[in-house]
PDB file of C-alpha atoms in Angstrom:
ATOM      1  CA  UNK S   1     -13.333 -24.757 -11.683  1.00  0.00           C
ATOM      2  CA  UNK S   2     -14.391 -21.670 -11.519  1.00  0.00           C
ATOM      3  CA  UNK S   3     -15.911 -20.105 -15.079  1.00  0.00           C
ATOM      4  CA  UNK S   4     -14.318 -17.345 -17.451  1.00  0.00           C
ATOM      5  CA  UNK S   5     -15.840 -13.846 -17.865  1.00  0.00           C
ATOM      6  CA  UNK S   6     -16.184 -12.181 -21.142  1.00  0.00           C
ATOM      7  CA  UNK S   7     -14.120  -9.038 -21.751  1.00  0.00           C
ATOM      8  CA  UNK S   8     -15.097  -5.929 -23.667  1.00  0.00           C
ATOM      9  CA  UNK S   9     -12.101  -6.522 -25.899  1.00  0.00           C
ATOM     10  CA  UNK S  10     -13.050  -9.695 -26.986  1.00  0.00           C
ATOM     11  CA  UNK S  11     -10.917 -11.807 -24.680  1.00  0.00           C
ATOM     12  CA  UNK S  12     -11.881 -13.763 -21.273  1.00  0.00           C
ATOM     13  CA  UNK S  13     -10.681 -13.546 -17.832  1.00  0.00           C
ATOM     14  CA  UNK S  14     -10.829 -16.428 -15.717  1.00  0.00           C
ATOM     15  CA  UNK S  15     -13.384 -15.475 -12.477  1.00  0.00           C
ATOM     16  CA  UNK S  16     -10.839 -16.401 -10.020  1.00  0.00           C
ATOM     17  CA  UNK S  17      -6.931 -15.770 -10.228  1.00  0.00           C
ATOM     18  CA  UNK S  18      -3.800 -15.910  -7.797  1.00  0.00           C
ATOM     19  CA  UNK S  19      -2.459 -12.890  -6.837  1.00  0.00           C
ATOM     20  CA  UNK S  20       1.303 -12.587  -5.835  1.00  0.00           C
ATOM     21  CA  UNK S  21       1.117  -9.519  -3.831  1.00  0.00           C
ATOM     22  CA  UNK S  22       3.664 -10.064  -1.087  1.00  0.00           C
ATOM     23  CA  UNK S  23       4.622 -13.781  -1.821  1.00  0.00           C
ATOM     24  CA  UNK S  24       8.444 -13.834  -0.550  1.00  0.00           C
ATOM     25  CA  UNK S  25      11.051 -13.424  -3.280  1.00  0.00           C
ATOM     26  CA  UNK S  26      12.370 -16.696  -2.076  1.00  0.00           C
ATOM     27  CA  UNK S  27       8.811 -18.471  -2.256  1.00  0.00           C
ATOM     28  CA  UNK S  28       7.305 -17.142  -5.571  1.00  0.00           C
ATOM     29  CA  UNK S  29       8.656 -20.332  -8.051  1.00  0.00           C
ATOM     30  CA  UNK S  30       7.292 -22.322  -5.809  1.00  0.00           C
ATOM     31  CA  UNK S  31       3.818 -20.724  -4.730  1.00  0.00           C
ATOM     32  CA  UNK S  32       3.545 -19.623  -8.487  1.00  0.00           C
ATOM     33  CA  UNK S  33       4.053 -23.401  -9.912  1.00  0.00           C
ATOM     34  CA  UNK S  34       2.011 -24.500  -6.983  1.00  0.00           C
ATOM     35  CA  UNK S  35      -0.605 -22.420  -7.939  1.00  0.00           C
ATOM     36  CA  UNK S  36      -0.569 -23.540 -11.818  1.00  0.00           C
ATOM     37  CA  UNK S  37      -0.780 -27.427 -11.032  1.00  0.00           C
ATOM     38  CA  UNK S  38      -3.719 -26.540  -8.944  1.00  0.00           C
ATOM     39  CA  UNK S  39      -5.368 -25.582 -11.728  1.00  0.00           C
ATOM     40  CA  UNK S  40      -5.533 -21.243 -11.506  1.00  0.00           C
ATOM     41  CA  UNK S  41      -5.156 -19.564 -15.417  1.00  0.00           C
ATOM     42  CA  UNK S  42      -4.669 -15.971 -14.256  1.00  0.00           C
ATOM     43  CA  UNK S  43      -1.472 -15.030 -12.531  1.00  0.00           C
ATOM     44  CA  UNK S  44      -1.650 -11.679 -11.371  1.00  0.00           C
ATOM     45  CA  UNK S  45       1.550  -9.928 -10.512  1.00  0.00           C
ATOM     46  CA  UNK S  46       2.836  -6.242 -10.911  1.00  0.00           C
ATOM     47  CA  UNK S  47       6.042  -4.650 -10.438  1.00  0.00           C
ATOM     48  CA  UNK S  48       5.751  -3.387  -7.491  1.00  0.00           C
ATOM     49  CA  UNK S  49       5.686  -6.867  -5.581  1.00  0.00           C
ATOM     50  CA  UNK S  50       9.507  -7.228  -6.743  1.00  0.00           C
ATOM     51  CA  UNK S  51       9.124 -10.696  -7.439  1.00  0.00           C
ATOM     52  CA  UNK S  52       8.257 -10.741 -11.507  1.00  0.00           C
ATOM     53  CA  UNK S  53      12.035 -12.611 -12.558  1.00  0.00           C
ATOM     54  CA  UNK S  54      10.848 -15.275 -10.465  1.00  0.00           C
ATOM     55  CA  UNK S  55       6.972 -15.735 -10.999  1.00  0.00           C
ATOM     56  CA  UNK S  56       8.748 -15.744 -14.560  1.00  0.00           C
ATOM     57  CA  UNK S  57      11.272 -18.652 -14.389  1.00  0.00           C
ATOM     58  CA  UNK S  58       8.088 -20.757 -12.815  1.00  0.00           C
ATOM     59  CA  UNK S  59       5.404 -19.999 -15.681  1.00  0.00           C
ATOM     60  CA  UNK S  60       8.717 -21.225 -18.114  1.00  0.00           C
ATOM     61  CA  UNK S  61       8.913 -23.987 -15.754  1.00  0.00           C
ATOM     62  CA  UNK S  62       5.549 -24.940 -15.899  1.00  0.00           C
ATOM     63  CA  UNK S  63       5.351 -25.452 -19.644  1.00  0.00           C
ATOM     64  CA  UNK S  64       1.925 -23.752 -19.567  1.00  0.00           C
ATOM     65  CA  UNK S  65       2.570 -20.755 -20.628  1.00  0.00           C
ATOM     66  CA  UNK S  66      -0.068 -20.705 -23.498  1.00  0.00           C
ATOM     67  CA  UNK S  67      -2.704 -21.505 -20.849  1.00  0.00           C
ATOM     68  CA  UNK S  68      -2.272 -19.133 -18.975  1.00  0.00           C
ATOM     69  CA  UNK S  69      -3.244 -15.376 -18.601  1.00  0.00           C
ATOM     70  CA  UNK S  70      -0.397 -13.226 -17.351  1.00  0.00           C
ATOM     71  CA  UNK S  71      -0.960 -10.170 -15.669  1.00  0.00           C
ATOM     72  CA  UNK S  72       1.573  -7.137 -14.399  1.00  0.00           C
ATOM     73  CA  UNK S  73       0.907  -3.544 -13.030  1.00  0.00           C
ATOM     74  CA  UNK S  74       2.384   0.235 -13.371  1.00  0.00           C
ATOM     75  CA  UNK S  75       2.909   1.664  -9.651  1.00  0.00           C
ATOM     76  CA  UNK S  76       3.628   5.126 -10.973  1.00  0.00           C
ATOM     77  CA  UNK S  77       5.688   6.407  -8.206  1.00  0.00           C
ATOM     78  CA  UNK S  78       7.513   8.344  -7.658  1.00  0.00           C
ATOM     79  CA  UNK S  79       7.535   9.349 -11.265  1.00  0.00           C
ATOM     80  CA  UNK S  80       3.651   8.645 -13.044  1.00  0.00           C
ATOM     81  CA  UNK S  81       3.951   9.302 -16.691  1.00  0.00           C
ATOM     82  CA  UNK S  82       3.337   7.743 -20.288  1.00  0.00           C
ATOM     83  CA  UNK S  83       7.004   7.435 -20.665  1.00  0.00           C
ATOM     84  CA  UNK S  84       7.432   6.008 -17.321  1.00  0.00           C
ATOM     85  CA  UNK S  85       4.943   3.595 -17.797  1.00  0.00           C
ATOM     86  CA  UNK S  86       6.005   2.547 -20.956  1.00  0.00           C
ATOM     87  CA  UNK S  87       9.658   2.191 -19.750  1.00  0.00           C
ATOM     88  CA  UNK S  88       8.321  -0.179 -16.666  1.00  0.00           C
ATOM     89  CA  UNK S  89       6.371  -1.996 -19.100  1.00  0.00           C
ATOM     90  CA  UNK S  90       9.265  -3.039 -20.725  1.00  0.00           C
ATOM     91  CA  UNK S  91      11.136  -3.954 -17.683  1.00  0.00           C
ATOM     92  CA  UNK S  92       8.204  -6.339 -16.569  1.00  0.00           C
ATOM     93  CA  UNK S  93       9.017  -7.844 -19.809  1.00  0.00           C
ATOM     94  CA  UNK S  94      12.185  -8.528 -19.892  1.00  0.00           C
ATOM     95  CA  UNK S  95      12.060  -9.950 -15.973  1.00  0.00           C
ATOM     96  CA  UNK S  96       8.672 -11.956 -16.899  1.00  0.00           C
ATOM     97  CA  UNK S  97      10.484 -13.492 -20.132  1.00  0.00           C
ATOM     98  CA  UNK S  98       7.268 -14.818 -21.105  1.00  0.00           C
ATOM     99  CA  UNK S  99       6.709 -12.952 -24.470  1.00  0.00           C
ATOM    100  CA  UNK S 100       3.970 -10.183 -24.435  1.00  0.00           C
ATOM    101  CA  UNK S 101       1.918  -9.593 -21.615  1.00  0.00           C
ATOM    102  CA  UNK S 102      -1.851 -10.767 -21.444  1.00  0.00           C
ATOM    103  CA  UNK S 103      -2.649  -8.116 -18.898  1.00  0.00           C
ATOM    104  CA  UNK S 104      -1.330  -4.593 -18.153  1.00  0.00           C
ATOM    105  CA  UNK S 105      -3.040  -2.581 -15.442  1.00  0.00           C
ATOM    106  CA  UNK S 106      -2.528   1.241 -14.062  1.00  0.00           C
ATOM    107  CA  UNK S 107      -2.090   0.431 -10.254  1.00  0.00           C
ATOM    108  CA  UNK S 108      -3.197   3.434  -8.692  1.00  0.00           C
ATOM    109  CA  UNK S 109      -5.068   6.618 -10.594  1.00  0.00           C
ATOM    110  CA  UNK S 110      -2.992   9.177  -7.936  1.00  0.00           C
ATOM    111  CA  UNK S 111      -5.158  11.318  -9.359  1.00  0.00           C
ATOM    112  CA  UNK S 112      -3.976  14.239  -7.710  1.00  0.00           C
ATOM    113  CA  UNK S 113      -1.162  13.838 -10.060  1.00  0.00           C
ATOM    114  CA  UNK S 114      -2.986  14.859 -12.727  1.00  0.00           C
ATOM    115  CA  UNK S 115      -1.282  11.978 -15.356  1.00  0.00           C
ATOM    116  CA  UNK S 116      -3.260   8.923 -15.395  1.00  0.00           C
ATOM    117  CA  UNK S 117      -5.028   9.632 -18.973  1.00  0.00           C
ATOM    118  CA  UNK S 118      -1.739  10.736 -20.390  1.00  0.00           C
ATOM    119  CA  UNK S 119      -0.772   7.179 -19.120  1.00  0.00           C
ATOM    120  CA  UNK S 120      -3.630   5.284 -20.441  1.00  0.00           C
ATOM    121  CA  UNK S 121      -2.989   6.544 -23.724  1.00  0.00           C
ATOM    122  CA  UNK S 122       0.443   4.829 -22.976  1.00  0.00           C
ATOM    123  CA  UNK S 123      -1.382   1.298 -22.259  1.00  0.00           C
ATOM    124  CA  UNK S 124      -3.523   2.066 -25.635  1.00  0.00           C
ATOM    125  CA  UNK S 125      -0.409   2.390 -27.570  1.00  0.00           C
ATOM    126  CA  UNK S 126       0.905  -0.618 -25.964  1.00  0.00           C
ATOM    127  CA  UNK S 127      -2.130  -2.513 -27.033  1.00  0.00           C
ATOM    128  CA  UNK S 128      -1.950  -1.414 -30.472  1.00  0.00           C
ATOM    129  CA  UNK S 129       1.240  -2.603 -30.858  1.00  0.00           C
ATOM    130  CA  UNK S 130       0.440  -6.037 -29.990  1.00  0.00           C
ATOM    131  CA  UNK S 131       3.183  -6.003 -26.792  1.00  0.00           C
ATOM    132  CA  UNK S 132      -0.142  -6.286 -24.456  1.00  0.00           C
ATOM    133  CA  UNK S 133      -2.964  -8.104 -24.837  1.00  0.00           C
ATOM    134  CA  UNK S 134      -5.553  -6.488 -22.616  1.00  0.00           C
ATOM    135  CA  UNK S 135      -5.734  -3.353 -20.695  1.00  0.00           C
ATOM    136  CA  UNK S 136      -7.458  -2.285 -17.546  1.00  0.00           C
ATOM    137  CA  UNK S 137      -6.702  -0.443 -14.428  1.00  0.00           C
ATOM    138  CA  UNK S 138      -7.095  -0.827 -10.670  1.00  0.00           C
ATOM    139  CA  UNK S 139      -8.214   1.297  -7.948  1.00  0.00           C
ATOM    140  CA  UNK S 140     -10.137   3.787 -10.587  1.00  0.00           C
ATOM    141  CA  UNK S 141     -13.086   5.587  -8.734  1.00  0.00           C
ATOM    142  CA  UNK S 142     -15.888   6.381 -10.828  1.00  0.00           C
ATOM    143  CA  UNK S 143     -14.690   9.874 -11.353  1.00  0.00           C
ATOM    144  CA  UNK S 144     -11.247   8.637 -12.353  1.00  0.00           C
ATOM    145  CA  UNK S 145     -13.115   6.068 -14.678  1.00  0.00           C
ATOM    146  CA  UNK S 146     -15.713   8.798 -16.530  1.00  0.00           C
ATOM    147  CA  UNK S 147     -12.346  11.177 -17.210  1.00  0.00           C
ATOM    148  CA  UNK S 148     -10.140   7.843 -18.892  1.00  0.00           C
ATOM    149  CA  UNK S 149     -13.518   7.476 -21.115  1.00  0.00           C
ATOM    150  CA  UNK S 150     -14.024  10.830 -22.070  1.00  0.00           C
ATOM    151  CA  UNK S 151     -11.155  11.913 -22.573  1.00  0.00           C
ATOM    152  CA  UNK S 152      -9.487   9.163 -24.961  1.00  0.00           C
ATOM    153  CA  UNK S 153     -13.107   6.951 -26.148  1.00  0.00           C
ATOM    154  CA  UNK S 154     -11.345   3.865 -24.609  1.00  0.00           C
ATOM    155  CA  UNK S 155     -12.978   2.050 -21.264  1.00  0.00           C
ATOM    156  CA  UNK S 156     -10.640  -0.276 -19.458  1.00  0.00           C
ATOM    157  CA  UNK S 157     -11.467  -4.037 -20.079  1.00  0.00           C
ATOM    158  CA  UNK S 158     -11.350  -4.135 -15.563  1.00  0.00           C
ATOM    159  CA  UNK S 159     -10.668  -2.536 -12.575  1.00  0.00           C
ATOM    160  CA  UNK S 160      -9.544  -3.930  -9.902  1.00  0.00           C
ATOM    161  CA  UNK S 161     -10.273  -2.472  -6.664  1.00  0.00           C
ATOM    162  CA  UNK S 162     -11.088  -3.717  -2.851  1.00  0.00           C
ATOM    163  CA  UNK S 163     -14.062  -5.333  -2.439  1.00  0.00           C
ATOM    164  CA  UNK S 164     -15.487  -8.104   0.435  1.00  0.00           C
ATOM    165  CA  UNK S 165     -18.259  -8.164   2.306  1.00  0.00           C
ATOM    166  CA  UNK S 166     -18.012  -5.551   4.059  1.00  0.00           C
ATOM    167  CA  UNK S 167     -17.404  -3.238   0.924  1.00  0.00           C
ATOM    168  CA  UNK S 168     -19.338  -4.819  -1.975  1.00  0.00           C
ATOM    169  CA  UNK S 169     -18.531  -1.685  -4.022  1.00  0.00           C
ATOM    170  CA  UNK S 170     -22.055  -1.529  -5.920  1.00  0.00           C
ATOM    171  CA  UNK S 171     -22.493   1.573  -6.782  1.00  0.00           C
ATOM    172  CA  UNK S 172     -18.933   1.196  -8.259  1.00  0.00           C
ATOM    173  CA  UNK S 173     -19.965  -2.461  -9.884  1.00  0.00           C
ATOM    174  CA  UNK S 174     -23.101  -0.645 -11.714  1.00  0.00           C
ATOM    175  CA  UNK S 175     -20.894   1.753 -13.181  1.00  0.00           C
ATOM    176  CA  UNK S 176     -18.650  -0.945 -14.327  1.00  0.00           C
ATOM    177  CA  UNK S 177     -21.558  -3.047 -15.541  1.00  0.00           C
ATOM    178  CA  UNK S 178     -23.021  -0.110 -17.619  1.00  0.00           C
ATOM    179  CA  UNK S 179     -19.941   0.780 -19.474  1.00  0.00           C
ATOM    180  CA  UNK S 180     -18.359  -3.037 -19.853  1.00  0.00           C
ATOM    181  CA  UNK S 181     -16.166  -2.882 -17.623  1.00  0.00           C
ATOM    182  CA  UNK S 182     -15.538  -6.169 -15.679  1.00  0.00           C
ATOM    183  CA  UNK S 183     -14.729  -5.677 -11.674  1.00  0.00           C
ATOM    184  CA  UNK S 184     -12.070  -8.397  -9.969  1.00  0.00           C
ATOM    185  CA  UNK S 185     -11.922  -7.756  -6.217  1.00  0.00           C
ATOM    186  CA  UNK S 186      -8.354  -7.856  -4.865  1.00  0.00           C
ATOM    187  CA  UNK S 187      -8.412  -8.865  -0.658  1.00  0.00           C
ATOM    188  CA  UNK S 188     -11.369 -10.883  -1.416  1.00  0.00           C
ATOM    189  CA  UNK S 189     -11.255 -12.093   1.779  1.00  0.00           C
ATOM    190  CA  UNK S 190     -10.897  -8.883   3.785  1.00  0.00           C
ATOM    191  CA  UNK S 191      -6.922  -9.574   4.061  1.00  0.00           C
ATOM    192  CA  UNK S 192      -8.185 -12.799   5.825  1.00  0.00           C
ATOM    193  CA  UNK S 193     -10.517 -10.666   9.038  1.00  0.00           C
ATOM    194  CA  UNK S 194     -13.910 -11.851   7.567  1.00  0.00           C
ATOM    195  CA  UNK S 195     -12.520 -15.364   8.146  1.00  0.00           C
ATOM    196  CA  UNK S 196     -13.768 -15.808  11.450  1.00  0.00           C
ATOM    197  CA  UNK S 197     -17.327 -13.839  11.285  1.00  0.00           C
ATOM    198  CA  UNK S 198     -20.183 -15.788  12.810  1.00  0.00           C
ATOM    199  CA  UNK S 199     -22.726 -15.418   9.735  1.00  0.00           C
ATOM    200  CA  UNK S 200     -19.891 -16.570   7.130  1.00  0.00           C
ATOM    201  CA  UNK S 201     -19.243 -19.789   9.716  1.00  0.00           C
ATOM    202  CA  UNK S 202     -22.826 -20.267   9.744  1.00  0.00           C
ATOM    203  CA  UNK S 203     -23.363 -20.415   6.242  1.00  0.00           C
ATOM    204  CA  UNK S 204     -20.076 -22.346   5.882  1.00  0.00           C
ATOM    205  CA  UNK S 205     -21.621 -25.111   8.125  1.00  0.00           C
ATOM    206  CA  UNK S 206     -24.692 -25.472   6.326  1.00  0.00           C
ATOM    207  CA  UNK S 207     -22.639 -26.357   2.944  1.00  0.00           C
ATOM    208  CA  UNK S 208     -19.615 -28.080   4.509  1.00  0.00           C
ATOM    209  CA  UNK S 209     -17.206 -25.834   3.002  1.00  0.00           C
ATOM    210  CA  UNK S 210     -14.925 -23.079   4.074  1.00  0.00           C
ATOM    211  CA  UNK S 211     -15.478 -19.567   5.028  1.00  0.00           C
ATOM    212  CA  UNK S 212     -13.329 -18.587   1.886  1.00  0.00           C
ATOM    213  CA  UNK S 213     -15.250 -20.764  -0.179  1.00  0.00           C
ATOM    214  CA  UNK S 214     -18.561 -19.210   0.745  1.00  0.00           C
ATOM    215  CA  UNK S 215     -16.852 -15.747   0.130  1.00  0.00           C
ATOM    216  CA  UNK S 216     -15.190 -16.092  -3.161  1.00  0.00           C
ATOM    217  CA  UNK S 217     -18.860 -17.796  -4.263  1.00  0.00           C
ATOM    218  CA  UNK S 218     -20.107 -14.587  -3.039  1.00  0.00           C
ATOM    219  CA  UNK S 219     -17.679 -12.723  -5.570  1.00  0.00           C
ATOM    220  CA  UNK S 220     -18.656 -15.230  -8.594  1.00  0.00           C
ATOM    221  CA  UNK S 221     -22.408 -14.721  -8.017  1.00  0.00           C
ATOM    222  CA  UNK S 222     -22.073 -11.144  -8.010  1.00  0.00           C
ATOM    223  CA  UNK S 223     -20.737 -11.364 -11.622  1.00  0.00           C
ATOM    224  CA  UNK S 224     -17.671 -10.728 -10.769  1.00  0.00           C
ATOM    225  CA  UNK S 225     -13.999 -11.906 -10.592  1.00  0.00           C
ATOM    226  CA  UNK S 226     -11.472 -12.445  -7.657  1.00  0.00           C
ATOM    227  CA  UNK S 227      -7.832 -12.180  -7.474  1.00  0.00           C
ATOM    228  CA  UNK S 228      -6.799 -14.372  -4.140  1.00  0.00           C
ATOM    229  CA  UNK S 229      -3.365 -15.612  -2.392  1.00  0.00           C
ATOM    230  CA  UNK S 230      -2.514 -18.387  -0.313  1.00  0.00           C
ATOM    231  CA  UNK S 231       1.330 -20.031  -0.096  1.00  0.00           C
ATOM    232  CA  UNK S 232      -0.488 -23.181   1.069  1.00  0.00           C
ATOM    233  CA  UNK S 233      -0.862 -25.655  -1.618  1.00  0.00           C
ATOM    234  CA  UNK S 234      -3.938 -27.416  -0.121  1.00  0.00           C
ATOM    235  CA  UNK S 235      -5.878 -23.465   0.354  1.00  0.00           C
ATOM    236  CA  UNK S 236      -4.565 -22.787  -3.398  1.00  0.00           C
ATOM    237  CA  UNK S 237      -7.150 -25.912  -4.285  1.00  0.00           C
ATOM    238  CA  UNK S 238      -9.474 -25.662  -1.850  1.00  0.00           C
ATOM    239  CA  UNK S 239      -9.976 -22.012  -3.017  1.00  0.00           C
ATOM    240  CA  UNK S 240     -10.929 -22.955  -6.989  1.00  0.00           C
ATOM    241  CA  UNK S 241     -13.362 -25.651  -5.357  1.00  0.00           C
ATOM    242  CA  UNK S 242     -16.490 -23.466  -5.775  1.00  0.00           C
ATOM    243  CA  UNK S 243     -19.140 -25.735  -8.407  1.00  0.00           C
ATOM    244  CA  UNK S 244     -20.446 -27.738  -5.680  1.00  0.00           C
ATOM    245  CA  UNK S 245     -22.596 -25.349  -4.204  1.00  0.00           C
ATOM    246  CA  UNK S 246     -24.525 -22.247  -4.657  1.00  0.00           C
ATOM    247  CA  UNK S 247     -25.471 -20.006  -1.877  1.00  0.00           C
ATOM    248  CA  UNK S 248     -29.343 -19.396  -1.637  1.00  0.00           C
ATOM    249  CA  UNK S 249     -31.326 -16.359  -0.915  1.00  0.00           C
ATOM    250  CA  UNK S 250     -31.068 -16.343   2.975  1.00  0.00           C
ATOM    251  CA  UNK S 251     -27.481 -16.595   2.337  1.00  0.00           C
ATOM    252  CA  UNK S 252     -27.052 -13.488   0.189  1.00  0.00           C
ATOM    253  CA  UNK S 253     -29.476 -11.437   2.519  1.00  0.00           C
ATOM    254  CA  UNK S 254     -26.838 -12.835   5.384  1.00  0.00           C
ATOM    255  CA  UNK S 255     -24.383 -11.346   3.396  1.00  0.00           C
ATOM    256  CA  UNK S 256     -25.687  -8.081   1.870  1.00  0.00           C
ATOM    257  CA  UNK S 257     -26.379  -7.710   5.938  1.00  0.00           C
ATOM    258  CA  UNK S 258     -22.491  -7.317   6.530  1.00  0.00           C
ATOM    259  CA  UNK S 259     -21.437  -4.484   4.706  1.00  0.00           C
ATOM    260  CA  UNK S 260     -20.329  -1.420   6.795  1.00  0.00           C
ATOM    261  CA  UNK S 261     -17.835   0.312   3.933  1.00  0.00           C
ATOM    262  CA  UNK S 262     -14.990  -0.789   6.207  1.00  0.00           C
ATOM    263  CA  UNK S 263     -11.765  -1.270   4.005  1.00  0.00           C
ATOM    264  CA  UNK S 264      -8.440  -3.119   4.933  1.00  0.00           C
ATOM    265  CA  UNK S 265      -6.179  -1.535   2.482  1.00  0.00           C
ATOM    266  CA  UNK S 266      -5.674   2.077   1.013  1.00  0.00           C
ATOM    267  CA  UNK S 267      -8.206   4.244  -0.179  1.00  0.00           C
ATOM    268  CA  UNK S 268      -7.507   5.675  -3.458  1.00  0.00           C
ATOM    269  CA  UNK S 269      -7.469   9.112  -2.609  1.00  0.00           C
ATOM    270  CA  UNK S 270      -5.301   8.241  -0.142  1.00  0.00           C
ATOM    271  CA  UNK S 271      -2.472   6.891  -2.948  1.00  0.00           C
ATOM    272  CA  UNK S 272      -1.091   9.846  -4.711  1.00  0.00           C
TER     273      UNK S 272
END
């Protein structure tokens, strides 16, 4: 099982999670409890996946709910405000039913907009009032990151934000690690296209495991934490089976050797 990561609030975030980003309405009790029995602690949903009543009704089902850590997101369109995230906020809550949230993250900084401080301070006041454990954002450039700082003296506990091989995201991951911020990669896998790259195969081979596997190891030896999906029961578990093996120094050099800055998903600027 993959280990927890300390938090600059005090708290811990398990290193790997499952994500429900586009998990089928229909699907997500299942997937979700599927998930749980296999053994994942961080659930990480958000509003705008439109399946939050029922990733609910399965954490009630599960009768885990004081295991686990429970995350949702503000999408912020088409109206991005403090009063609009605080209204959403309280509409994840009353389709999670779960009591307050562990996790409550800004989904994109549309930054354009001009509001994403004025809805941070939102998420502060949330904090303070004990509705949300932890807050953090996602898809925060550095930029967007240095202006939430300065501007209200409060650094998100994360960010989430694309990152794979082929976009490690350091220059983004030093920033985090100077200021105590913690980075969890969503796509971890490069939406699945690094799956079937010859050097990941390779180094799959040599430790008779999968090309995920080797990946997500990747992500936890970086320091880092990874949000991934599968609806497959047998992936969900093979994809927490990371202590038995450690990838080396040729490995790493393999795999610093793949990064071209490619993305599969939207760039932030391109969100607003």
């Amino acid at each position: 099982m993959p280990a927890s990561l300390p938090l600059a609030d005090g708290t811990r975030l398990p290193a790997l999670g499952f994500g429900l980003y586009k998990v089928p309405v229909e699907q997500t009790r299942e997937v979700a409890l599927a998930a749980i029995g296999a053994g994942y602690r961080l659930v990480d949903g958000a509003q705008f996946y439109g399946n939050e009543r029922e990733l609910g009704a399965a954490i009630r089902a599960s009768g885990r709910r004081d295991e686990l850590l429970v995350a949702s997101k503000f999408w912020g369109d088409p109206v991005q405000s403090r009063a609009q995230a605080l209204a959403d906020f309280a509409q994840s809550e009353r389709d999670l039913g779960i009591g307050p949230l562990d996790l409550y993250l800004i989904h994109w900084p549309r930054s354009t907009r001009g509001a994403f401080v004025d809805v941070w301070r939102g998420l502060i006041e949330l904090q303070q009032q004990g509705r949300v454990r932890t807050i953090g954002v996602a898809n925060f450039e550095i930029d967007d990151l240095r202006r939430l700082i300065d501007d209200t003296g409060v650094a998100p506990a994360l960010n989430q934000v694309e990152s794979h091989p082929w976009l490690p995201q350091h220059e983004l991951r030093a920033f985090h690690a100077e200021h105590g911020i913690v980075t969890q990669a969503w796509s971890p896998l490069g939406r699945g296209r690094l799956l079937d790259d010859p050097t990941l195969t390779g180094i799959a081979a040599k430790h008779a495991v999968s090309v995920a596997q080797v990946i997500l190891r990747w992500h936890l030896q970086l320091g880092g934490a990874a949000v991934v999906k599968s609806v497959h029961p047998d992936r969900l578990r093979q994809n927490l089976d990371l202590d038995g093996f450690d990838l080396d120094a040729d490995d790493l050099t393999a795999v610093a050797a793949l990064e071209t800055g490619e993305r599969t998903g939207t760039h932030p600027r391109d969100r607003q």
